[in-house]
XYZ file of C-alpha atoms in Angstrom:
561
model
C 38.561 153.352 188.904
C 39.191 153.780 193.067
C 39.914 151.065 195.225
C 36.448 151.342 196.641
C 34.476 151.116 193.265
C 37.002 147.985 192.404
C 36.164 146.101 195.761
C 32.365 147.423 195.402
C 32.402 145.479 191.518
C 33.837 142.721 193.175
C 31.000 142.512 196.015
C 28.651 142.884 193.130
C 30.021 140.455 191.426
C 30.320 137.822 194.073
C 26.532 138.614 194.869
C 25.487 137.905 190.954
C 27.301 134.684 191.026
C 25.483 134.017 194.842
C 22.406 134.633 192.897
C 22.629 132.318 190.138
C 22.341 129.755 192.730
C 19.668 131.334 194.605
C 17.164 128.955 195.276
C 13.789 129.657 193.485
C 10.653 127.736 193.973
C 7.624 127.126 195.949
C 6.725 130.441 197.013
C 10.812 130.483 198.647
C 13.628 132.662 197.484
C 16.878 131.128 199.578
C 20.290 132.693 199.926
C 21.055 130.286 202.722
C 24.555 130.080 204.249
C 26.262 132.365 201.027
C 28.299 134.555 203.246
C 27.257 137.491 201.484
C 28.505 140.601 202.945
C 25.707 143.266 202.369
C 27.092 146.776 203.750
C 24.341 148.935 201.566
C 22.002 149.413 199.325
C 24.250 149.275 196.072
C 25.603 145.773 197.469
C 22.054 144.423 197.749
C 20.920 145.519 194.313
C 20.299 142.442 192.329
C 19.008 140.762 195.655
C 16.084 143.558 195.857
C 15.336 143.110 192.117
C 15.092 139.509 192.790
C 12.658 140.363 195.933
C 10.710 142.290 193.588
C 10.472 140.857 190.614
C 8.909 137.437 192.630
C 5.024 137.058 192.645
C 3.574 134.929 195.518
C 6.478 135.143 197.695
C 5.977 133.229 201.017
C 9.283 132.195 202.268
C 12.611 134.328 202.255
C 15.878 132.586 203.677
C 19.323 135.187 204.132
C 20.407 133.075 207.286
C 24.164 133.065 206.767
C 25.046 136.073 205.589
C 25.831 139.262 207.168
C 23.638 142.200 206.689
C 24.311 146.422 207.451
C 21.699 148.838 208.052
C 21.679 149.877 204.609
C 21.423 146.764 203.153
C 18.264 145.935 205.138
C 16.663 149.244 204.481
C 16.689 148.192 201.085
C 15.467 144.928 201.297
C 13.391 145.816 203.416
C 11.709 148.429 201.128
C 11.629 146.049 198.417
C 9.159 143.852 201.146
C 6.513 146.682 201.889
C 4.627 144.975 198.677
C 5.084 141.442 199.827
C 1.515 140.591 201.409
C 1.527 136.988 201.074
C 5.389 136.392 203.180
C 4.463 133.933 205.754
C 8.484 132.481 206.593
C 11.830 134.817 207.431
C 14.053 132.658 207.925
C 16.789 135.204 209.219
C 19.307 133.472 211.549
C 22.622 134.126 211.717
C 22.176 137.185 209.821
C 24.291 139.628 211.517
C 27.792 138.384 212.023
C 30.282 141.253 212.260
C 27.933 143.962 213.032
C 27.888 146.649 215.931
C 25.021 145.300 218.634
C 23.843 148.904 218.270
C 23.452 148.242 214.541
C 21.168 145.621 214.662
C 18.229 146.868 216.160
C 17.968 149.294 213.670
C 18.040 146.750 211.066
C 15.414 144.710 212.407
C 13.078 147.658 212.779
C 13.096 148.530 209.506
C 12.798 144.713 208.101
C 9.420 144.774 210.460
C 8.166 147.701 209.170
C 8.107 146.649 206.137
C 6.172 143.787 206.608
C 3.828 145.763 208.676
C 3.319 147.780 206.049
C 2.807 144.940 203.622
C -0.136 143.347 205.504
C 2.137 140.109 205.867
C 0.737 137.163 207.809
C 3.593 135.990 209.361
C 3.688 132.062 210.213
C 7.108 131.988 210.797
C 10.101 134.090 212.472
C 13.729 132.828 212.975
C 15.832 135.025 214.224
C 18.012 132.524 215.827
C 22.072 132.866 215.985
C 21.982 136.716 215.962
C 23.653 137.965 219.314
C 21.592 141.501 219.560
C 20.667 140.964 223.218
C 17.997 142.972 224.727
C 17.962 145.602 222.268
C 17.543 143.576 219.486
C 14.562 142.231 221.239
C 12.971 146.024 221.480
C 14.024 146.121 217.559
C 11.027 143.451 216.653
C 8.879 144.033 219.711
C 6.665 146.400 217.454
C 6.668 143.601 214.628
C 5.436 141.036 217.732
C 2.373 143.316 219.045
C 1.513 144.050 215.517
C -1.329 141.981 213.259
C 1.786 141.038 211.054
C 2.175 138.378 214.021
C -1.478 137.290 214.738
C -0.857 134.777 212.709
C 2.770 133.528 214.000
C 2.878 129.491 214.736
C 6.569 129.351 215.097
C 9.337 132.036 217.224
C 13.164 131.138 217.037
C 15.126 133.093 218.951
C 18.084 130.424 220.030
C 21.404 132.120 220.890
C 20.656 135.561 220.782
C 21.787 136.972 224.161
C 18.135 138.197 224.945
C 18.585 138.255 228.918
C 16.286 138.651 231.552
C 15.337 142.319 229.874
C 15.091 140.562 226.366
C 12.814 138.007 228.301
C 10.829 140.054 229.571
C 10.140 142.438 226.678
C 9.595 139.435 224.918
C 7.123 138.244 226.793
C 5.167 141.683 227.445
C 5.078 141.537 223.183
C 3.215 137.953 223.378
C 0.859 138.909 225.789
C -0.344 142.671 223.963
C -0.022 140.369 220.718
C -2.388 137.932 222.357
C -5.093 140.260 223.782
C -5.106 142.226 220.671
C -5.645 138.951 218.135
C -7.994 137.756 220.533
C -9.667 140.870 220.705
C -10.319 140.532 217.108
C -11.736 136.986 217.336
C -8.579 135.226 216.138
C -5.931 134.710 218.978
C -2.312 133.900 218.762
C -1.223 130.188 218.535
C 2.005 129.784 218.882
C 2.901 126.519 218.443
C 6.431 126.285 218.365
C 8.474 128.236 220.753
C 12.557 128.210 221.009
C 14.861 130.382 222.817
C 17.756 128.074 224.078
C 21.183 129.534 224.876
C 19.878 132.845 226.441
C 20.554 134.005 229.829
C 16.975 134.361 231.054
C 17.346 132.667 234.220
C 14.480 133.133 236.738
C 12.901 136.575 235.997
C 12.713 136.091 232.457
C 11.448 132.431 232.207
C 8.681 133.154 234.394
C 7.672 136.657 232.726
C 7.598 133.985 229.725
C 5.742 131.404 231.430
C 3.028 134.112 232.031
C 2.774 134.282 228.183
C 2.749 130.706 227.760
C -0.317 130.304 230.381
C -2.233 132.933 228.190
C -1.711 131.029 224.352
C -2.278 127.769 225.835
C -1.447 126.873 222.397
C 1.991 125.202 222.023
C 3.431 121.906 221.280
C 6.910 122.463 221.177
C 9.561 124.486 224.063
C 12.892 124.541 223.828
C 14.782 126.492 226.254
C 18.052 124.585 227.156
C 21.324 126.355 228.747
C 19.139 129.700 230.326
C 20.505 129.359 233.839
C 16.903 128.602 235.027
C 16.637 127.315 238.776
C 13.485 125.249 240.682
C 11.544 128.873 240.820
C 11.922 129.183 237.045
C 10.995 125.730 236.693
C 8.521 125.706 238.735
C 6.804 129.033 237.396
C 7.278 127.270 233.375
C 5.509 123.990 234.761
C 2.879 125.816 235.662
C 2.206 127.333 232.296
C 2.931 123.731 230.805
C -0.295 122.148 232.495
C -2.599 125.238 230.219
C -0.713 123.713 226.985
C -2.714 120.446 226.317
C -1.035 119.759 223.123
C 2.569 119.992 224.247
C 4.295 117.595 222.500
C 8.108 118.330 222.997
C 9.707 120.268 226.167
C 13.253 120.483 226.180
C 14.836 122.130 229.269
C 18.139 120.894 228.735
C 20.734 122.183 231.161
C 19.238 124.297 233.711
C 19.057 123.580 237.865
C 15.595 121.699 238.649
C 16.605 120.276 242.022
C 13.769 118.448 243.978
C 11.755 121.429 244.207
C 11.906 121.865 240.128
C 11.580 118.021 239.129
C 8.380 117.807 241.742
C 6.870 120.627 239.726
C 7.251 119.797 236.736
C 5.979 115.640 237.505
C 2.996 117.414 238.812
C 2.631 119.412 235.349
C 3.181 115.996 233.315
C 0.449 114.318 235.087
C -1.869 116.467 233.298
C -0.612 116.259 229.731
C -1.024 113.501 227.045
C 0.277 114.122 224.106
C 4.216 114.815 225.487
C 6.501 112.803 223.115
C 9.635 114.126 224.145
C 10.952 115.320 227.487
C 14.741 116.637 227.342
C 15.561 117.232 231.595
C 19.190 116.342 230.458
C 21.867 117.838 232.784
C 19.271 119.698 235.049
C 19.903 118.643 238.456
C 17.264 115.950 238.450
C 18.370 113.863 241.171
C 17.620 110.433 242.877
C 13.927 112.343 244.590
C 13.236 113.976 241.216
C 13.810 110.579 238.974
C 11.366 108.949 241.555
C 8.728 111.661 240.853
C 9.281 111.018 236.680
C 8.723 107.408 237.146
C 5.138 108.201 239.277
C 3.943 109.588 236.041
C 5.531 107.609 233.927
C 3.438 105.266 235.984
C -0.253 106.952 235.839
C 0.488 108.930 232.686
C 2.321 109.983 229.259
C 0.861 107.710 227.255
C 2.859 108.833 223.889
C 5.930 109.250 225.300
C 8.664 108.175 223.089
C 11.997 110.094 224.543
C 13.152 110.302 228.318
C 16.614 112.389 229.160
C 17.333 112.875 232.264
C 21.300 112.081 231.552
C 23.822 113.821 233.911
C 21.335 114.242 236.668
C 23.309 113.333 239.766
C 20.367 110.132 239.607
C 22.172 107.043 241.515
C 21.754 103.502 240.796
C 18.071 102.271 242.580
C 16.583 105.175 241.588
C 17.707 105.087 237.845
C 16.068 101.102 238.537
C 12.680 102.694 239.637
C 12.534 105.076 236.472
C 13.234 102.200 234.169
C 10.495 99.899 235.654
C 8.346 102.819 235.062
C 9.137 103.010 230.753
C 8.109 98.889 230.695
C 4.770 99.317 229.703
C 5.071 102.550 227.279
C 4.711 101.160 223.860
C 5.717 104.027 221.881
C 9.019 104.152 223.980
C 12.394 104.632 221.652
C 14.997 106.060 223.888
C 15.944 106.254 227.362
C 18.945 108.400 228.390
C 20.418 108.234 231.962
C 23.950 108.817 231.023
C 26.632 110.486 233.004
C 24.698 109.965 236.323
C 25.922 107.657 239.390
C 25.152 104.846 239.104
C 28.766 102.761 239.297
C 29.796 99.842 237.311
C 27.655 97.272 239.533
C 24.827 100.053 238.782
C 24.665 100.239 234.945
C 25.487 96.296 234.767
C 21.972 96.139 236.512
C 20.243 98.845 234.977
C 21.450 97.028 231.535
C 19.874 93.941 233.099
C 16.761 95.319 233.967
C 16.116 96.606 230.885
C 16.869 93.562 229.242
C 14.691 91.125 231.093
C 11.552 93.674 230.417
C 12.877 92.689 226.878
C 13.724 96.956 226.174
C 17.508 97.257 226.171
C 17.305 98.667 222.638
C 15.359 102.087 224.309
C 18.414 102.301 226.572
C 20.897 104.847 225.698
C 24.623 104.300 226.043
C 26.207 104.707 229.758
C 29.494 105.578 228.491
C 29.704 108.635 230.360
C 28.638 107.265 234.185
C 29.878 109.125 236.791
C 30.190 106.353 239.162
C 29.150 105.824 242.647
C 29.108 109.049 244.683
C 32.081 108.552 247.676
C 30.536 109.625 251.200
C 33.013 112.537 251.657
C 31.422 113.710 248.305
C 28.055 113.447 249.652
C 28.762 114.520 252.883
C 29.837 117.753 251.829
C 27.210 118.492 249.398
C 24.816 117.861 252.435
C 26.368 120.135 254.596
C 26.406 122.498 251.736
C 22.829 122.257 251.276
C 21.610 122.141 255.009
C 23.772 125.419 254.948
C 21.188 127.079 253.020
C 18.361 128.837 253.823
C 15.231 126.242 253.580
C 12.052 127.621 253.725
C 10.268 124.212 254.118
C 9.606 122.749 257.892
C 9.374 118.524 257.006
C 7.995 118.499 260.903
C 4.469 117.526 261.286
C 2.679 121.010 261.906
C -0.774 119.911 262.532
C -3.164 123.209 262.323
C -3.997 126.007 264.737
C -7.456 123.960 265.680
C -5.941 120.960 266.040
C -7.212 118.789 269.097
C -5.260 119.646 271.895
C -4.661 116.020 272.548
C -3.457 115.331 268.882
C -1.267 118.297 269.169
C 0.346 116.834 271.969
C 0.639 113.012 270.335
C 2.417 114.554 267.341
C 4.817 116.896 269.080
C 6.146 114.112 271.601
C 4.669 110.618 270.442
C 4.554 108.102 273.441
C 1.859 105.017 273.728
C 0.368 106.356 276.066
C -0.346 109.927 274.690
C -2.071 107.188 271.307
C -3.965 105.154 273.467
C -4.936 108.209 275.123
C -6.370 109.591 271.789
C -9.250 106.443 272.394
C -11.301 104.485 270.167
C -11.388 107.862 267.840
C -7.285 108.434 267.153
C -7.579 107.287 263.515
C -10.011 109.893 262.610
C -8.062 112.443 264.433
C -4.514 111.459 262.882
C -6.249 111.435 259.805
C -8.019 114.689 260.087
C -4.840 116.519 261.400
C -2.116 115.133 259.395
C -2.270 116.705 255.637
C -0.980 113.386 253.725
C -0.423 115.556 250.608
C 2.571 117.179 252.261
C 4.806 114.125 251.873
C 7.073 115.613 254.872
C 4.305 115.309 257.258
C 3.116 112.325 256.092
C 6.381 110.475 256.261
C 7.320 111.999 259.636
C 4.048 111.084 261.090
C 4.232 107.544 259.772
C 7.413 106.829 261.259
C 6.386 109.029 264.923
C 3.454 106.491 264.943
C 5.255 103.115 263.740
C 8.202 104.064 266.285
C 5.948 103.052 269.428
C 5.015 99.599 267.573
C 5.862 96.555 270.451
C 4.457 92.997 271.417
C 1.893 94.436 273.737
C -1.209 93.672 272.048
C -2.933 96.880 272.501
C -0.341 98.769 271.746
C 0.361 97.209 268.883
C -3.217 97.157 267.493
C -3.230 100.799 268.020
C -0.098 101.447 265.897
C -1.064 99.459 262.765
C -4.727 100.694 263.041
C -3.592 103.908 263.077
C -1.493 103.544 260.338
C -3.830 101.759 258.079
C -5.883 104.109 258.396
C -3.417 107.391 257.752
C -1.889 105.197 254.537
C -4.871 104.668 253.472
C -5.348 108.400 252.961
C -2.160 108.907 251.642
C -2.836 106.145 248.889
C -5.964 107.026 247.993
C -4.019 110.333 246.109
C -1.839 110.368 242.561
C 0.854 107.852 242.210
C 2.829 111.214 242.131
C 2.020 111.972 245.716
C 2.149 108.509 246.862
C 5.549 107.820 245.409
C 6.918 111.447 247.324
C 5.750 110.190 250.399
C 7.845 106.565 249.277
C 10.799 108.803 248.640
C 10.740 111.093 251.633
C 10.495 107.964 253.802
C 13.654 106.569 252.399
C 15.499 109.485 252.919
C 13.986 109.742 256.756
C 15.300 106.227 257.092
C 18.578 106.982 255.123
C 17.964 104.893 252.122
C 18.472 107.444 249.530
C 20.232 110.795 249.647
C 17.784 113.878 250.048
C 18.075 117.489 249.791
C 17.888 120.486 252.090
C 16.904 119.590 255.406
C 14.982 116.817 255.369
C 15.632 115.276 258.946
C 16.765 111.636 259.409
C 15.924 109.410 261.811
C 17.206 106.632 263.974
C 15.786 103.652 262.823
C 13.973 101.240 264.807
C 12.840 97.779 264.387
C 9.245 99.291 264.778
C 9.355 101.535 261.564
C 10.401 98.544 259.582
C 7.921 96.218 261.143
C 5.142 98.726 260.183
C 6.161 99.264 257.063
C 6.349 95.243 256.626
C 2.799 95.159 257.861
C 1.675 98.084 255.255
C 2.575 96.863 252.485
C 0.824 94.066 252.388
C -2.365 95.050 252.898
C -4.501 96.289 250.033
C -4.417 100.074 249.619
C -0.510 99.513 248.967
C 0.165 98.779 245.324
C 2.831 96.813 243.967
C 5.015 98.708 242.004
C 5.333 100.866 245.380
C 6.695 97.720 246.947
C 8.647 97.172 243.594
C 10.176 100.743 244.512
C 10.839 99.619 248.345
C 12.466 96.615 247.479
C 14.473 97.737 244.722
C 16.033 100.440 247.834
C 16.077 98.219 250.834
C 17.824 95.619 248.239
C 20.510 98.042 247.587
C 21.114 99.843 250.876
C 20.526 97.676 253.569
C 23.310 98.532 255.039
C 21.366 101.542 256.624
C 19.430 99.183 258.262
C 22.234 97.122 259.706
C 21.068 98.336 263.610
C 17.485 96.366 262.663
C 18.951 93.722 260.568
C 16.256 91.113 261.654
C 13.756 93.402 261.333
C 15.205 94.602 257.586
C 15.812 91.148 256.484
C 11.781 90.484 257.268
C 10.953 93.635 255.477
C 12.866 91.727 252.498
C 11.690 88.922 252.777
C 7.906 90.233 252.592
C 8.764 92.530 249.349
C 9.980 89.281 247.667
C 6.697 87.759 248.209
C 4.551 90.915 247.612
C 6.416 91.908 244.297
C 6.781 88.094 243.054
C 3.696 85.838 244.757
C 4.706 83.066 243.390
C 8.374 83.386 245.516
């Protein structure tokens, strides 16, 4: 006997032992995690008979092993009888092999159950680093009727790239149209492809797909290198999922522009139960859009991460005010941001006295309090870039000459000028949806506020009657236009070039004046105070002014004060 037949016995005889514990039962044959090294068809002999020999089989398992091109023609032919297979569980099923392999291998394992009529509910082909090629080595099993029926794709840590992605998501779609086309369209419902370099291009090729199914209650796409136009394209195809129960985008870039899109996506679903924006560049602006739908919507929400976001201390405060009234609530993760040791001690606080510290997660890993250099230079990084937003009021092409000339160089007597009419005009040329515009208008107008009487009753008219506007939108908008505003006035750190002002006793004496009128709703104040509590040092030019302002929240958030 050679060398070769005695190491070939020995596979054989490895695999015989592997298959006396072969799992057997319920329509499942398992060789899960047996480290079986199948190289060809001689090696995978008693594994095929076993294939064969099965009636009703509905689930086959060979994650953890490693499997050749022979070996998988083989099992593969042993399939092509298999009708009723709804689960390959096939993960981690190519350690070892050439990439070029592996395609190859996959082709022939979906031929097979092409050819077998299988109904396929689920595919996991997780763990097996075949990159875009091994994507085109199952797109013909994805287009095919074998996949009609497909509830659950897992395709974590495979390398797919923004070709893979994009293959991918042409399959979907042709699978799509073609089941629908027969009466019965693809429902996905389960959808997982962390760990896989698809960055922009491929997340929103896949977001295309998404938008089309409508159909899924569970994404997982953490560690993709995704940025706010990947984001903002996969929020989009979020709000045509009603039943979304689970997103996790763990550890890609949102930024403002991201988090802003995807809050606007939330707003419109019900069902979410678990949101996973860990490490994903949520920021102070971003955690202030979260808590506006925390405020107005996911009613089932159970888990919040938004850990390692770069969040600092009042606006981590605003996000956990937001969870008090969310009954299902279990756990709410804001570690590793910067919030400072004074910052988590009050967080901890907070969430105590609304009687939910159990929800809140450790804060082990805080970053502490961002230092101003720190800041500083991030700004200037950021302003370096190219911004395609203009946070100036632009009022439109028809706007009233007049109005036009109020907005671009605000005086009293270019207002009063605007006569008995300059509400309706500020309101009709200022679009209060663009929180920029709003906030810049708000403090152009409150900036001319004095003790001359008609002056003054100009200002807050006017104002009334733009916030009014403003309010009368989603708590979403309302609280953007809140968080612009504090950047204007340098409460809270912004991004890009959002302009800062110098802040007069007027803005604050406005803004005293707005909010306690009715159109303003409390938890906005709650979200004022909890900033001009914190940094009121910003205000120290207008400290009489600021310490009214206070004063006035305290009574508006807490009456009986």
């Amino acid at each position: 006997m050679t060398t070769t037949d005695t190491m070939a016995s020995d596979d054989i005889a490895l695999l015989a032992e592997a298959l006396s514990k072969t799992h057997v039962g319920d329509g499942e044959l398992s060789y899960k995690g047996q480290g079986l090294k199948l190289d060809n068809a001689e090696s995978v002999k008693e594994l095929v008979r076993e294939i064969e020999e099965y009636q009703g089989l509905r689930a086959l398992r060979l994650e953890g092993n490693t499997v050749g091109v022979e070996a998988a023609q083989a099992i593969a032919k042993s399939l092509e009888c298999k009708d009723q297979l709804q689960s390959c569980h096939w993960s981690d099923m190519f350690t070892g092999r050439l990439r070029s392999e592996i395609p190859t291998a996959l082709r022939s394992l979906g031929s097979a159950l092409m050819t077998a009529g299988a109904r396929l509910r689920e595919l996991d082909l997780s763990d097996n680093a075949f990159g875009p090629d091994g994507v085109k080595g199952i797109e013909t099993l994805l287009k095919s009727s074998a996949c009609h029926s497909l509830r659950e794709l897992r395709l974590n840590n495979c390398g797919m790239g923004i070709g893979g992605g994009k293959i991918l998501a042409a399959a979907l779609t042709e699978c799509h149209e073609q089941s629908s086309a027969l009466g019965a369209p693809l429902k996905l419902k389960v959808f997982i492809a962390g760990r896989n370099r698809l960055e922009n291009e491929g997340a929103t090729a896949l977001a295309l797909a998404f938008q089309l199914m409508g159909s899924l209650e569970e994404v997982h796409m953490p560690q993709n290198g995704i940025n706010h136009a990947g984001v903002t394209a996969l929020a989009t195809a979020m709000q045509h999922n009603p039943q979304l129960r689970v997103l996790n985008l763990n550890d890609n870039t949102f930024t403002k522009r991201g988090a802003l899109a995807m809050a606007q996506a939330l707003r419109h679903l019900r069902t979410v139960q678990v949101i996973n924006f860990g490490d994903c560049l949520v920021r102070s602006e971003g955690a202030i859009a979260l808590s506006a739908v925390l405020r107005e919507g996911l009613p089932t929400l159970k888990e919040l991460n938004v850990s390692f976001g770069e969040i600092t201390e009042a606006a981590a405060l605003v996000l956990a005010q937001a969870v008090q009234d969310k009954p299902h609530m279990e756990k709410l993760d804001l570690n590793g941001n910067c919030l400072g040791e004074e910052g988590c001690e009050a967080l901890k606080e907070t969430m105590d006295n609304m009687d939910r510290a159990d929800i809140l997660a450790s804060l082990s890993d805080d970053e502490g309090e961002p230092d101003e250099e720190e800041e500083n230079g991030r700004e200037m990084k950021e302003n370096g870039m190219k911004d395609e937003r203009d946070s100036s009021v632009k009022p439109e092409p028809t706007c009233h000459p007049e109005v036009l000339s109020f907005l671009s160089s605000p005086t009293a007597e270019t207002l009063l000028k605007l006569g008995d009419n300059r509400t309706g005009l500020i309101q009709q040329h200022v679009d209060v949806s663009d929180s920029d515009k709003a906030a810049d208008a708000f403090l152009k107008i409150s900036s001319l506020y004095c003790d001359d009487h008609e002056i003054k009753k100009a200002v807050l008219e006017t104002i009334n009657a733009l916030l009014k506007k403003a309010f009368s939108g989603s708590s979403l908008q309302t609280y953007s236009f809140l968080s612009t505003l504090l950047v204007m006035l340098g409460l809270l750190k912004g991004e890009g070039k959002v302009k800062k002002v110098q802040v007069l006793p007027g803005h604050l004496l406005v803004l005293e004046h707005a909010v306690q009128q009715d159109y303003f709703p409390q938890d906005h104040a709650s979200l004022l105070d909890t900033f001009v509590a914190r940094h009121g040092k910003a205000l120290k030019s207008c400290s009489s002014a600021r310490d009214s302002l206070k004063s006035t929240l305290k009574r508006r958030i807490s009456p009986e004060c």
